[in-house]
Coordinates of C-alpha atoms in Angstrom, one line a residue:
Chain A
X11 CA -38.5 32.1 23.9
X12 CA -41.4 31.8 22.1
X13 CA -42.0 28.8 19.1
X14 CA -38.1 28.5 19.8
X15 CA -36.3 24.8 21.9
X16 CA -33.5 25.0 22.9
X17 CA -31.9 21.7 21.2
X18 CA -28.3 21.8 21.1
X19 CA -26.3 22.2 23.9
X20 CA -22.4 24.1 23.2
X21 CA -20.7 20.7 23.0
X22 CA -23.1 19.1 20.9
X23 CA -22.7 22.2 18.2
X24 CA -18.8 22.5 18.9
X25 CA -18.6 18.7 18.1
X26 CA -21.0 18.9 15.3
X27 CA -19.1 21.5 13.4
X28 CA -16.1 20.0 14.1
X29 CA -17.2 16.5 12.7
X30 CA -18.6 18.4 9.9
X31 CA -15.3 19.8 9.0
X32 CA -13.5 16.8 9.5
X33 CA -15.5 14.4 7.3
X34 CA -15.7 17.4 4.3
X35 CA -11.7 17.0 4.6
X36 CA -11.8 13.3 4.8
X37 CA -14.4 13.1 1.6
X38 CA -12.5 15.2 -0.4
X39 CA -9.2 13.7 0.2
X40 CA -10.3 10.1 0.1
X41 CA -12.1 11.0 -3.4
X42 CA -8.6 12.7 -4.3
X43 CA -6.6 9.2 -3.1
X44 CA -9.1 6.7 -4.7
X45 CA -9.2 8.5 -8.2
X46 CA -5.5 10.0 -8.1
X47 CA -4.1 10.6 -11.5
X48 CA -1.2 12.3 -12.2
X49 CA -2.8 14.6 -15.5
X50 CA -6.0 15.8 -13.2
X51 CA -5.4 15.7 -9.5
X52 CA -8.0 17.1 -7.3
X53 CA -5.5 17.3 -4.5
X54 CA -1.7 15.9 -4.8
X55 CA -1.3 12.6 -3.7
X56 CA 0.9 13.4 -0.5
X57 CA -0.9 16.3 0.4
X58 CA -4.0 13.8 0.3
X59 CA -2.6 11.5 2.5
X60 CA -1.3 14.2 5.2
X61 CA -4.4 15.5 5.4
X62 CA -6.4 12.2 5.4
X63 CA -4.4 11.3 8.0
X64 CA -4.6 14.4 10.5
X65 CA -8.2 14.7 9.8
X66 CA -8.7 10.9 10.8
X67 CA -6.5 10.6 13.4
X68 CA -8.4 14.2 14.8
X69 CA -12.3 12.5 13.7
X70 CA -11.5 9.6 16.0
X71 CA -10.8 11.7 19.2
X72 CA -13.6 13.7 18.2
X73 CA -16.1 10.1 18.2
X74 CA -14.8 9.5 21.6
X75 CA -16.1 13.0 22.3
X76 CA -19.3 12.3 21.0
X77 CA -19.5 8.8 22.3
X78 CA -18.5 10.1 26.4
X79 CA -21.1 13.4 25.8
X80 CA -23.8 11.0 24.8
X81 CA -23.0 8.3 27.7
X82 CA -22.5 11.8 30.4
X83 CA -25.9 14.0 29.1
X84 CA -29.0 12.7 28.5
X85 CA -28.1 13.8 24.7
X86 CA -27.8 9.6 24.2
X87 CA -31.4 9.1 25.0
X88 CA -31.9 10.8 21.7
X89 CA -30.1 7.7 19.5
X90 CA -32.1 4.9 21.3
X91 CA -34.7 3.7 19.5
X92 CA -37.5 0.3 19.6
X93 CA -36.9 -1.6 16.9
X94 CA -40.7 -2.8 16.9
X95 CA -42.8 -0.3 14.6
X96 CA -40.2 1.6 13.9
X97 CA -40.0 1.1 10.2
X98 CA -43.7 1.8 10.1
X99 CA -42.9 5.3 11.6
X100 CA -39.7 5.5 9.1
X101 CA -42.2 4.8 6.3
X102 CA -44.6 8.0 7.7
X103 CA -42.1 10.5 7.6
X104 CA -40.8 9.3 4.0
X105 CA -44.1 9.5 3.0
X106 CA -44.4 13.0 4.3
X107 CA -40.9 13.7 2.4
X108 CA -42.2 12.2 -0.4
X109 CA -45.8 14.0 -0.8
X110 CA -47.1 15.7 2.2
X111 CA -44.4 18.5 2.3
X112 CA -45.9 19.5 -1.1
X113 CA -49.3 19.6 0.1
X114 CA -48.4 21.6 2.9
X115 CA -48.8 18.9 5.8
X116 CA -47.7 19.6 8.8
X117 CA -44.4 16.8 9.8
X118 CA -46.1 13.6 11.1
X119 CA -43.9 13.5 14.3
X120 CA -43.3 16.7 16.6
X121 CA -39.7 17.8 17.4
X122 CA -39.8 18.2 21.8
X123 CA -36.9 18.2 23.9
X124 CA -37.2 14.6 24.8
X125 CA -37.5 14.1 20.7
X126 CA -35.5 15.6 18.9
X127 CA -35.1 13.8 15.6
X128 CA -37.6 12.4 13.6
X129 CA -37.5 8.6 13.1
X130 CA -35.9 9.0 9.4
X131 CA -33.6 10.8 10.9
X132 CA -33.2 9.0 13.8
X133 CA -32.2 6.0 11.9
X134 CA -29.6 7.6 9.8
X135 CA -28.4 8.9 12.5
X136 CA -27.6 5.9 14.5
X137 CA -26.4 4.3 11.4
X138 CA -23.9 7.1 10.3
X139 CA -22.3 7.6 13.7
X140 CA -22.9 3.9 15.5
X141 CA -22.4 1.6 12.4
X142 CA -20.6 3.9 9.7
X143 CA -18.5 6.0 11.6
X144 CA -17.0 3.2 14.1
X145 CA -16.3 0.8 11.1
X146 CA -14.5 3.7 9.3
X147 CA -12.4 4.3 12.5
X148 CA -11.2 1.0 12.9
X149 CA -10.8 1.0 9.3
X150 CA -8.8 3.5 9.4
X151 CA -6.6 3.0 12.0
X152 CA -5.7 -0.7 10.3
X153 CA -4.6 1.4 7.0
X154 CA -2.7 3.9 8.7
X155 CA -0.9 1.1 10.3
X156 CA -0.8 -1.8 7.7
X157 CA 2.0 -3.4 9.0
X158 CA 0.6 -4.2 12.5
X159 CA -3.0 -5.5 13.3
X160 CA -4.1 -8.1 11.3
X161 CA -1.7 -8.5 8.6
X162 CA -0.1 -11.7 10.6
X163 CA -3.3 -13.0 9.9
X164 CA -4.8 -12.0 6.8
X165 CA -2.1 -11.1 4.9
X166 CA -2.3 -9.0 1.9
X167 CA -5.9 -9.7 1.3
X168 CA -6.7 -8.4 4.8
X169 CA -5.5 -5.0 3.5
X170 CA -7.6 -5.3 0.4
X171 CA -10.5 -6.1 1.9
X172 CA -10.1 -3.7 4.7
X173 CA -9.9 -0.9 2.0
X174 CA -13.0 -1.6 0.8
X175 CA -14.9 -2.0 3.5
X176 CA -13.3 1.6 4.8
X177 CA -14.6 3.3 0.8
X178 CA -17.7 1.5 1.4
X179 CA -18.3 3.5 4.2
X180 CA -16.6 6.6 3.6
X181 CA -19.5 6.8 0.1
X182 CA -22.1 6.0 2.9
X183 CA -20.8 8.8 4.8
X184 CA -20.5 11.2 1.7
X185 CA -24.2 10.2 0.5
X186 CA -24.8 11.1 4.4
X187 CA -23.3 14.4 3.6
X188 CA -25.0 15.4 0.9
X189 CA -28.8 14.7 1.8
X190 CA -28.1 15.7 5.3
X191 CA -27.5 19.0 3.7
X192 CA -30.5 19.4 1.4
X193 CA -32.5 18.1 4.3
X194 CA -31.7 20.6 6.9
X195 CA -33.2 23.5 4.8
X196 CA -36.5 21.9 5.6
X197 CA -37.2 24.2 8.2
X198 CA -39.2 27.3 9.3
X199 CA -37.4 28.9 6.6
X200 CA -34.3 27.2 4.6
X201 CA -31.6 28.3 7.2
X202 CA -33.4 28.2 10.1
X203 CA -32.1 24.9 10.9
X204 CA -28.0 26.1 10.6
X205 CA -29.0 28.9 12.5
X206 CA -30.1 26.6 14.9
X207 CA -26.9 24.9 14.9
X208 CA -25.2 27.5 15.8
X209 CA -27.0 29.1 18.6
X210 CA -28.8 26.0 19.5
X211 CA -32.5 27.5 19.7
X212 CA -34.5 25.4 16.8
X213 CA -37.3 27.3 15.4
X214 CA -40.7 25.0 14.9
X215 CA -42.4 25.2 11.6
Chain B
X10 CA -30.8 -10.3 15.0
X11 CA -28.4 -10.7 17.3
X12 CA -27.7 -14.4 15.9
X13 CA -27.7 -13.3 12.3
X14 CA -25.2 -10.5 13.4
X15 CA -22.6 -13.2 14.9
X16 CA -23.5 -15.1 11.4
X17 CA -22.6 -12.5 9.4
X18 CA -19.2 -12.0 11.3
X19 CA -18.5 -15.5 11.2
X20 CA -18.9 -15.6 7.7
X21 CA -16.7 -12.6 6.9
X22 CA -13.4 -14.1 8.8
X23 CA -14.2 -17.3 6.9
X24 CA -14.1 -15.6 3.7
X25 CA -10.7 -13.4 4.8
X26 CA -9.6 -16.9 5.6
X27 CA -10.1 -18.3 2.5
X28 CA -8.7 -15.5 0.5
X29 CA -5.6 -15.6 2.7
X30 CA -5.0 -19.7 2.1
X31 CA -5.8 -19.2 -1.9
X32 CA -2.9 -16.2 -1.7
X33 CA -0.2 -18.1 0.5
X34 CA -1.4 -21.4 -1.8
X35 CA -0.6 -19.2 -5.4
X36 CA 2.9 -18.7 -3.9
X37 CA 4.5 -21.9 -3.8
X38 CA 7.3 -22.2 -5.7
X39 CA 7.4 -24.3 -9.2
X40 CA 9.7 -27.4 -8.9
X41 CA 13.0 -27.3 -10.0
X42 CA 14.5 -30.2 -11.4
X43 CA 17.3 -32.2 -9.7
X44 CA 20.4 -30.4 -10.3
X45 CA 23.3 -32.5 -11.3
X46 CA 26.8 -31.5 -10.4
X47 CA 29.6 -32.3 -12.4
X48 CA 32.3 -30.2 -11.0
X49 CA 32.3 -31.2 -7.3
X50 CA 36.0 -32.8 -7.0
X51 CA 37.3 -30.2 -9.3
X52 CA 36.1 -27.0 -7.4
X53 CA 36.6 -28.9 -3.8
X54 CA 39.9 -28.1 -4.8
X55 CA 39.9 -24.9 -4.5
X56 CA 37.1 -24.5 -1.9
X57 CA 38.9 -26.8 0.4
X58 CA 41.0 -23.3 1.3
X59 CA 38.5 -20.5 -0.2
X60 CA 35.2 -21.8 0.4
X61 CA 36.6 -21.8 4.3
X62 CA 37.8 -19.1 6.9
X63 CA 41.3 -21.1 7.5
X64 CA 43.5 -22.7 5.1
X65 CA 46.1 -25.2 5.8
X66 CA 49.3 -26.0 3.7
X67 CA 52.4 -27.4 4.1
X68 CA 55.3 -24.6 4.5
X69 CA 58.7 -26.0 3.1
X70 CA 60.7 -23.1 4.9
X71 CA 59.6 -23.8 8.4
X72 CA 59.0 -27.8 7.2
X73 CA 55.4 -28.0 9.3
X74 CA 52.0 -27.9 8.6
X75 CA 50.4 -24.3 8.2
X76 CA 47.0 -22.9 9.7
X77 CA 46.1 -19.4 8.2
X78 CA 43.3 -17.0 8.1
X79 CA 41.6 -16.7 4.5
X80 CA 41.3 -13.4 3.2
X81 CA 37.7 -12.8 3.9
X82 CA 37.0 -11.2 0.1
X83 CA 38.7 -14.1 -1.3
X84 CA 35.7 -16.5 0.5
X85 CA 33.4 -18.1 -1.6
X86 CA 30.5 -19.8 0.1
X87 CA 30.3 -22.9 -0.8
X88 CA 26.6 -23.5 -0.3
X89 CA 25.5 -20.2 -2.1
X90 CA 28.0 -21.2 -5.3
X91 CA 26.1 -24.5 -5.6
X92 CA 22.3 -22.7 -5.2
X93 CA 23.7 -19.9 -7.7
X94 CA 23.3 -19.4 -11.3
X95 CA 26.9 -20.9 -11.6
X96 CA 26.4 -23.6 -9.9
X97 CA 27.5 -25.9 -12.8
X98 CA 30.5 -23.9 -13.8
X99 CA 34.5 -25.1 -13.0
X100 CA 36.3 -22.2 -11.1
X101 CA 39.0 -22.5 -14.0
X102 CA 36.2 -21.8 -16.2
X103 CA 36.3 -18.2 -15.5
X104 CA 40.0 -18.4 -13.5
X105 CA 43.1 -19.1 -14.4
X106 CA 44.5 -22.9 -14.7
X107 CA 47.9 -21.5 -13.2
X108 CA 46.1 -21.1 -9.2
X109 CA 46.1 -25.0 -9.5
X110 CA 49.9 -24.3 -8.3
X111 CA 50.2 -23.1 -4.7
X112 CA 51.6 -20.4 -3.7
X113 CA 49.6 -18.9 -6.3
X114 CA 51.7 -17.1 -9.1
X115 CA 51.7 -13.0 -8.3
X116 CA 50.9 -11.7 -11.3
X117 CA 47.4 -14.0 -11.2
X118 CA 46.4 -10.9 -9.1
X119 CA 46.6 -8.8 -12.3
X120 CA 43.4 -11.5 -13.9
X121 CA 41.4 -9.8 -16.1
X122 CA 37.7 -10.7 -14.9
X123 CA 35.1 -11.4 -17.2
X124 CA 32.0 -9.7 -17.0
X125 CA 28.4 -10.8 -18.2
X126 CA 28.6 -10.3 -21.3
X127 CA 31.8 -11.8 -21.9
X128 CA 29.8 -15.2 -22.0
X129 CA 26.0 -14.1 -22.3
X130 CA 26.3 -12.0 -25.0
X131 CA 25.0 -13.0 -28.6
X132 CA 24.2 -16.2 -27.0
X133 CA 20.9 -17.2 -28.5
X134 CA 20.6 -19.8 -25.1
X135 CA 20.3 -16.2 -23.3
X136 CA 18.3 -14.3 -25.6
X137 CA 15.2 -14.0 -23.7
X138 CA 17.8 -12.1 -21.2
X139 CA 18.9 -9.3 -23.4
X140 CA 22.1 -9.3 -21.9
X141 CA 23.1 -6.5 -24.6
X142 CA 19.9 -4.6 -23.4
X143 CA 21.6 -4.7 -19.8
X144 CA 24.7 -3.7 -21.0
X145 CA 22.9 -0.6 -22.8
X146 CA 20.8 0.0 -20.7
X147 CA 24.0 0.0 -17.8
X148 CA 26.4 2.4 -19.7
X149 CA 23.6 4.7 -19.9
X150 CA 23.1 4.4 -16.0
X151 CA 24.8 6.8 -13.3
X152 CA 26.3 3.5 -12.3
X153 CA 28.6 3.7 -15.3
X154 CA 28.9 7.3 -16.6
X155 CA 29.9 8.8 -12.8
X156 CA 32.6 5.2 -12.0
X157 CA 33.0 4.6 -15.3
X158 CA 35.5 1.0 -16.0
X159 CA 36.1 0.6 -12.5
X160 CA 32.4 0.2 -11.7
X161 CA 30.7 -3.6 -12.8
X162 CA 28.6 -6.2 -13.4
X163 CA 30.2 -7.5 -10.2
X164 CA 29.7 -4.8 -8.2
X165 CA 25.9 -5.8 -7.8
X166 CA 26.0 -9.0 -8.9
X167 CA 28.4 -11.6 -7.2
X168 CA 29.0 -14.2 -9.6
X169 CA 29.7 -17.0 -7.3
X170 CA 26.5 -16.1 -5.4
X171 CA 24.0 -14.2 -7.9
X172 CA 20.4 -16.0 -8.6
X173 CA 17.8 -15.0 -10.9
X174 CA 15.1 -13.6 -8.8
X175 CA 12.4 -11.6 -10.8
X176 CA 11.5 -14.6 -13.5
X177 CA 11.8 -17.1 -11.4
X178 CA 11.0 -16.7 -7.6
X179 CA 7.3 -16.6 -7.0
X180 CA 7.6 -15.7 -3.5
X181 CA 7.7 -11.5 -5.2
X182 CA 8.4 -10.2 -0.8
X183 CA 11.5 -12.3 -1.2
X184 CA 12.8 -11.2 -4.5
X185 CA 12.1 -7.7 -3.6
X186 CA 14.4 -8.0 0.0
X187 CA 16.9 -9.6 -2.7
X188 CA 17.0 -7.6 -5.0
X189 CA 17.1 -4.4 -2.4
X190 CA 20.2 -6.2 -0.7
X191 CA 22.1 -5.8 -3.8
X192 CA 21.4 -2.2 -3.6
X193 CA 22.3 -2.1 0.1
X194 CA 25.4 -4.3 -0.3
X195 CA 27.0 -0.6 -0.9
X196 CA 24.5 1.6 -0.2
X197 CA 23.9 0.9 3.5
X198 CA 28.0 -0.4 3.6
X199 CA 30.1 2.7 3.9
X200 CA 33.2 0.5 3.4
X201 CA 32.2 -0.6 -0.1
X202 CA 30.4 2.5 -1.1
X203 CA 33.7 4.4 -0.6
X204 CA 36.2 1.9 -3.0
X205 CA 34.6 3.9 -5.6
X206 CA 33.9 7.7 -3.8
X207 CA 35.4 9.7 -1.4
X208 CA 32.1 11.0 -0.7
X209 CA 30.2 9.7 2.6
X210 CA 27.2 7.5 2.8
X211 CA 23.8 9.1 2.4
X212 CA 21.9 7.9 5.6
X213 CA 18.9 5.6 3.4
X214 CA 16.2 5.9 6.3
X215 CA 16.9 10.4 6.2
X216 CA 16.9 10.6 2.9
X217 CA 13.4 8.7 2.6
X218 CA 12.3 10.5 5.2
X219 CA 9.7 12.4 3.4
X220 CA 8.0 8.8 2.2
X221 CA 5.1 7.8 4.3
X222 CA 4.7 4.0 5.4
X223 CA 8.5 3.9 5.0
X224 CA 8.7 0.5 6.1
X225 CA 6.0 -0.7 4.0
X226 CA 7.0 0.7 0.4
X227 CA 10.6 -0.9 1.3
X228 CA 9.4 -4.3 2.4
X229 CA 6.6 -3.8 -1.0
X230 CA 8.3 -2.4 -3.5
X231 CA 12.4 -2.6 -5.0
X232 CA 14.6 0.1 -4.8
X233 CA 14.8 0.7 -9.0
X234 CA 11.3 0.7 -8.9
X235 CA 11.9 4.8 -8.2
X236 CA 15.8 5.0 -8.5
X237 CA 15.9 3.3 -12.4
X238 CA 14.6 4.0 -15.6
X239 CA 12.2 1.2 -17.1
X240 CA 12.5 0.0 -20.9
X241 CA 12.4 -3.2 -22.6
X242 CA 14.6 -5.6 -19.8
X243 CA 12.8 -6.9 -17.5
X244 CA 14.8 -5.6 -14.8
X245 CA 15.8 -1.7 -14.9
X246 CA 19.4 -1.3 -15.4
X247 CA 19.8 2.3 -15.8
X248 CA 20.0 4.1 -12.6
X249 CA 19.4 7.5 -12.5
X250 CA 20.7 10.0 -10.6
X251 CA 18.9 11.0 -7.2
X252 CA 17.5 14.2 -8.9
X253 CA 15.2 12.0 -11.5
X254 CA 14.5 9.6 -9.1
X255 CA 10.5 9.3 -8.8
X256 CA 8.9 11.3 -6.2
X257 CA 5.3 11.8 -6.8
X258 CA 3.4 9.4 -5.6
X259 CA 0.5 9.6 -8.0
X260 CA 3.0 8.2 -10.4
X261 CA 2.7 4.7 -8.7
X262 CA -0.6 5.2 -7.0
X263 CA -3.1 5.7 -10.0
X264 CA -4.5 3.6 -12.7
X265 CA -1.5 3.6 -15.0
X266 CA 0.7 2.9 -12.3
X267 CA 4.7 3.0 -13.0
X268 CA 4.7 -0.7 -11.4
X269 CA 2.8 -2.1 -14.3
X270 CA 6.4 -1.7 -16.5
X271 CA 8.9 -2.8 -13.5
X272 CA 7.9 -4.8 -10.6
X273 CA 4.6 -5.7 -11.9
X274 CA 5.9 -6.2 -15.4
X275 CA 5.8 -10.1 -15.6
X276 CA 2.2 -10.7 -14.7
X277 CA 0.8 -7.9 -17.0
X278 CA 1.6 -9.6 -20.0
X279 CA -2.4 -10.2 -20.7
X280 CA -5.1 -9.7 -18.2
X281 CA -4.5 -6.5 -15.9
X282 CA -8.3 -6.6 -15.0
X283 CA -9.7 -9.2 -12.9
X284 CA -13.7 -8.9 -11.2
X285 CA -13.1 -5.2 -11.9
X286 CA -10.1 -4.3 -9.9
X287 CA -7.6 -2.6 -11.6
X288 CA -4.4 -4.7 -11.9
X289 CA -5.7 -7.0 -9.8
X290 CA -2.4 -9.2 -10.4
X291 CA -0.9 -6.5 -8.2
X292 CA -3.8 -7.9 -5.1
X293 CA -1.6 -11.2 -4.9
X294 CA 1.3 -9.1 -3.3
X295 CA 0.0 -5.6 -2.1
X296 CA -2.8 -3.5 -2.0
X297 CA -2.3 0.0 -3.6
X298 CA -4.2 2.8 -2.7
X299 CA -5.4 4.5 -6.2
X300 CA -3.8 1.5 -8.4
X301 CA -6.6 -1.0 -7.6
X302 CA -9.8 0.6 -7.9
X303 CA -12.5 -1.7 -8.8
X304 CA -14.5 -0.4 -12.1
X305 CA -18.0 -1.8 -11.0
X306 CA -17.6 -0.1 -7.6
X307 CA -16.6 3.2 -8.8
X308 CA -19.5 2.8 -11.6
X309 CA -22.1 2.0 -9.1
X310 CA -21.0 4.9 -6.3
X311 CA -21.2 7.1 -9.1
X312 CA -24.6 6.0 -10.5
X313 CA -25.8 6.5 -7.0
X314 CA -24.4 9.5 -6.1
X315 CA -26.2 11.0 -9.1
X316 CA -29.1 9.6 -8.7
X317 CA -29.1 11.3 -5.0
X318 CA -28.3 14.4 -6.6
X319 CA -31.2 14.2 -9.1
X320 CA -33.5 13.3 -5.6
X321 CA -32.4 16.5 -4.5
X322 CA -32.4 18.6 -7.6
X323 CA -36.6 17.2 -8.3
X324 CA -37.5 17.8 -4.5
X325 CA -36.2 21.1 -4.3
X326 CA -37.7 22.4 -7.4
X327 CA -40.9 20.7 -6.5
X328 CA -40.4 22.4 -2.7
X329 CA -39.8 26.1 -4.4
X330 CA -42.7 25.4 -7.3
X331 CA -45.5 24.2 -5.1
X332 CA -44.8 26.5 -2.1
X333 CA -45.2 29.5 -4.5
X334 CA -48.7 28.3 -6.2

């Protein structure tokens, strides 16, 4: 097709929606937990929790997913990045972010098969869904079973701290979200990239 | 990168560590002083037969020496008496002087017993109790209204065994399992539970089936933290009945948590906000989810999520602006 790739393969868009989904659940329930008051509650607390819980427990099978597609397909090529000039390459597209998209530039890296994502959002990628996401996991699993793992060892504060770590990332996650969204209506037009998502075939600019 | 990485790990189970030894080190237990007893010989009288499970005596009928079985409800444990809030009573200070003779006289069966606030009450020694808050506070409870005389003080509290917990046991996982044992003396006991019903049992774990973590908000928190209604006492007397007991769990999971007036109430007398976590005094013991938020995190997630969205908002308008000039 012409000035069209074909980018996303079926399972990479089933499991991108999916995740999608999942973490818009998690957010808002986690938001709901962390700020519960009885006078204004976003969602009630045990509703919260059920759903914080399915929706985890569903997100981490869902990362395995991801992590077997990406070790199976040559979609894991696309997360591998040299650490050496990178952040000089980060700094070029944030420039163009910053000022060249208002002047009309074209994007300072191509998209191609072989390169899908542009550095900036190569590294968030990799961050979100090899840093954030595993972290939040583990998390996770720790606070849906307090009483096992490490509490022998850490006690109470081992909870605390394990909490924190797990809102930490879950606001990482959410800041994710949000600019992830504004971002993908830089496009050929401002829903060509969802379109894309859905039937796979990303338009160039 | 890779060293700084095993660093920074290193560092972080150091730092659990640490937190963990300054927790276990805030819960030893403040020093008693040596207890004197002055009543040993006396009350070895009467625990030489009830403070075992035989009793010998001398039987004139049958002219021989005696071993029997003690009525197991007529035991007192000797070792529990002397660690108890008793410890320095006489038996005949609450029992008749006539079971000094043996047999004992029948109609010593028909004792009044005293209950707390027999002794305790206007007592200015006790005042810091409110043993006439408890008593209040226990007439108004389901406890009292549905058993009415035949239900009391001693159905909870054994008086040769009963210790202050909440004021004075540090060690708050250990009070809690106390004081829910009390609960469970009758409630988990069908035998006991049924000298005052003829109704059966409710199965505890079924009926808290609904609760999630069940194992960890009974090891965490005491049953009147949900089943009793909190006032003045420190410890909740008046039990409600299973209809008003608290459900919601918003009720103890939010900033203005229901612990702060029961199980928490002791250490909220002044600071309830310590490097920005909400109740922190709560940290020492548990971790609640929506009780212990931490001010300067929630400020600084906030701040930065807006300042995202005003990113967004500026490059937007800038996007739409410039691409129609």
């Amino acid at each position: 097709m012409e000035g069209k790739l074909y980018l996303y393969p079926v399972w990479v868009r089933l499991w991108h929606w999916l995740n999608a989904m999942l973490c818009l659940l998690l957010i808002i329930s986690g938001v709901s937990m962390q700020y519960s008051d009885p006078q204004y509650p976003l969602i009630r607390f045990d509703w919260a929790v059920s759903i914080h819980d399915i929706a985890g427990i569903i997100l981490s099978l869902s990362y395995l997913f991801f992590i077997l597609g990406n070790l199976l397909t040559p979609n894991g090529k696309q997360y591998l990045f040299r650490l050496k000039g990178y952040f000089r390459n980060i700094a070029k597209q944030a420039r163009y972010y910053a000022f060249g998209i208002f002047k009309g530039e074209d994007p300072p890296f191509a998209i191609t098969e072989d390169n899908k994502f542009n550095p900036l959002q190569r590294f968030s990628y990799v961050f979100i869904m090899y840093v954030c996401i595993p972290v939040i996991v583990i998390t996770g699993w720790y606070l849906l079973y307090p009483e096992y793992f490490l509490h022998d060892i850490f006690g109470n504060r081992g909870l605390h701290i394990t909490d924190i770590i797990h809102v930490v990332m879950g606001f990482l996650i959410s800041l994710f979200f949000v600019v992830h969204v504004y971002f993908c209506t830089i496009g050929k037009t401002p829903l060509s990239n969802y379109r894309s998502m859905f039937n796979g075939w990303y338009e160039k600019h | 990168m890779r060293r700084s990485l095993y660093l920074t790990a290193l560092l972080f189970i150091v730092i659990l560590l640490l937190l963990q030894h300054q927790s276990i080190s805030s819960q030893t237990a403040v020093e008693e002083p040596q207890r004197v007893y002055e009543f040993l010989d006396d009350n070895q009288e009467c625990l030489k037969c009830h403070g075992q499970a035989y009793y010998y005596y001398y039987n004139d009928w049958i002219e021989r020496d005696v071993k029997e079985r003690m009525n197991p409800y007529r035991i007192v444990d000797s070792a529990q008496f002397y660690e108890s809030n008793h410890w320095n009573f006489r038996c005949i200070d609450c029992h008749s002087e006539d079971y000094s003779d043996f047999p004992h006289p029948g109609e010593l069966r028909m004792e009044p017993k005293y209950e707390c606030i027999d002794c305790h009450g206007g007592d200015e020694d006790y005042a810091q109790y409110n043993f006439e808050g408890i008593e209040e506070e226990f007439h108004k409870s389901v406890h009292s209204s549905k058993h009415s005389a035949d239900f009391t003080c001693w159905m909870c509290h054994n008086p040769h065994t009963y210790e202050i917990n909440a004021r004075s046991n540090e060690n708050m996982k250990e009070f809690i399992l106390y004081d829910n044992e009390i609960c469970l003396s009758c409630h988990a006991d069908v035998s006991k539970y049924q000298l005052l019903t003829n109704l059966d049992n409710p199965n505890i774990l079924d009926k808290h089936g609904w609760l999630p973590n069940q194992g960890l908000h009974f090891k965490n928190v005491r049953c009147i933290e949900c089943h009793a209604e909190s006032n003045e006492i420190l410890v909740a007397h008046n039990i409600q009945p299973k209809e008003k007991a608290v459900k919601r769990c918003v009720d103890c999971h939010s900033k203005n948590s229901l612990l702060l007036a029961s199980l928490y109430r002791l250490q909220f007398t002044d600071e309830r906000s310590i490097a920005g976590f909400t109740n922190a005094a709560m940290l020492e013991e548990a971790y609640i989810i929506g009780a212990n938020r931490n001010y300067y995190l929630n400020r600084l997630s906030i701040g930065l999520f807006g300042l995202v969205l005003i990113f967004i908002l500026i490059h937007a308008v800038l996007r739409m602006t410039l691409k129609h000039s």
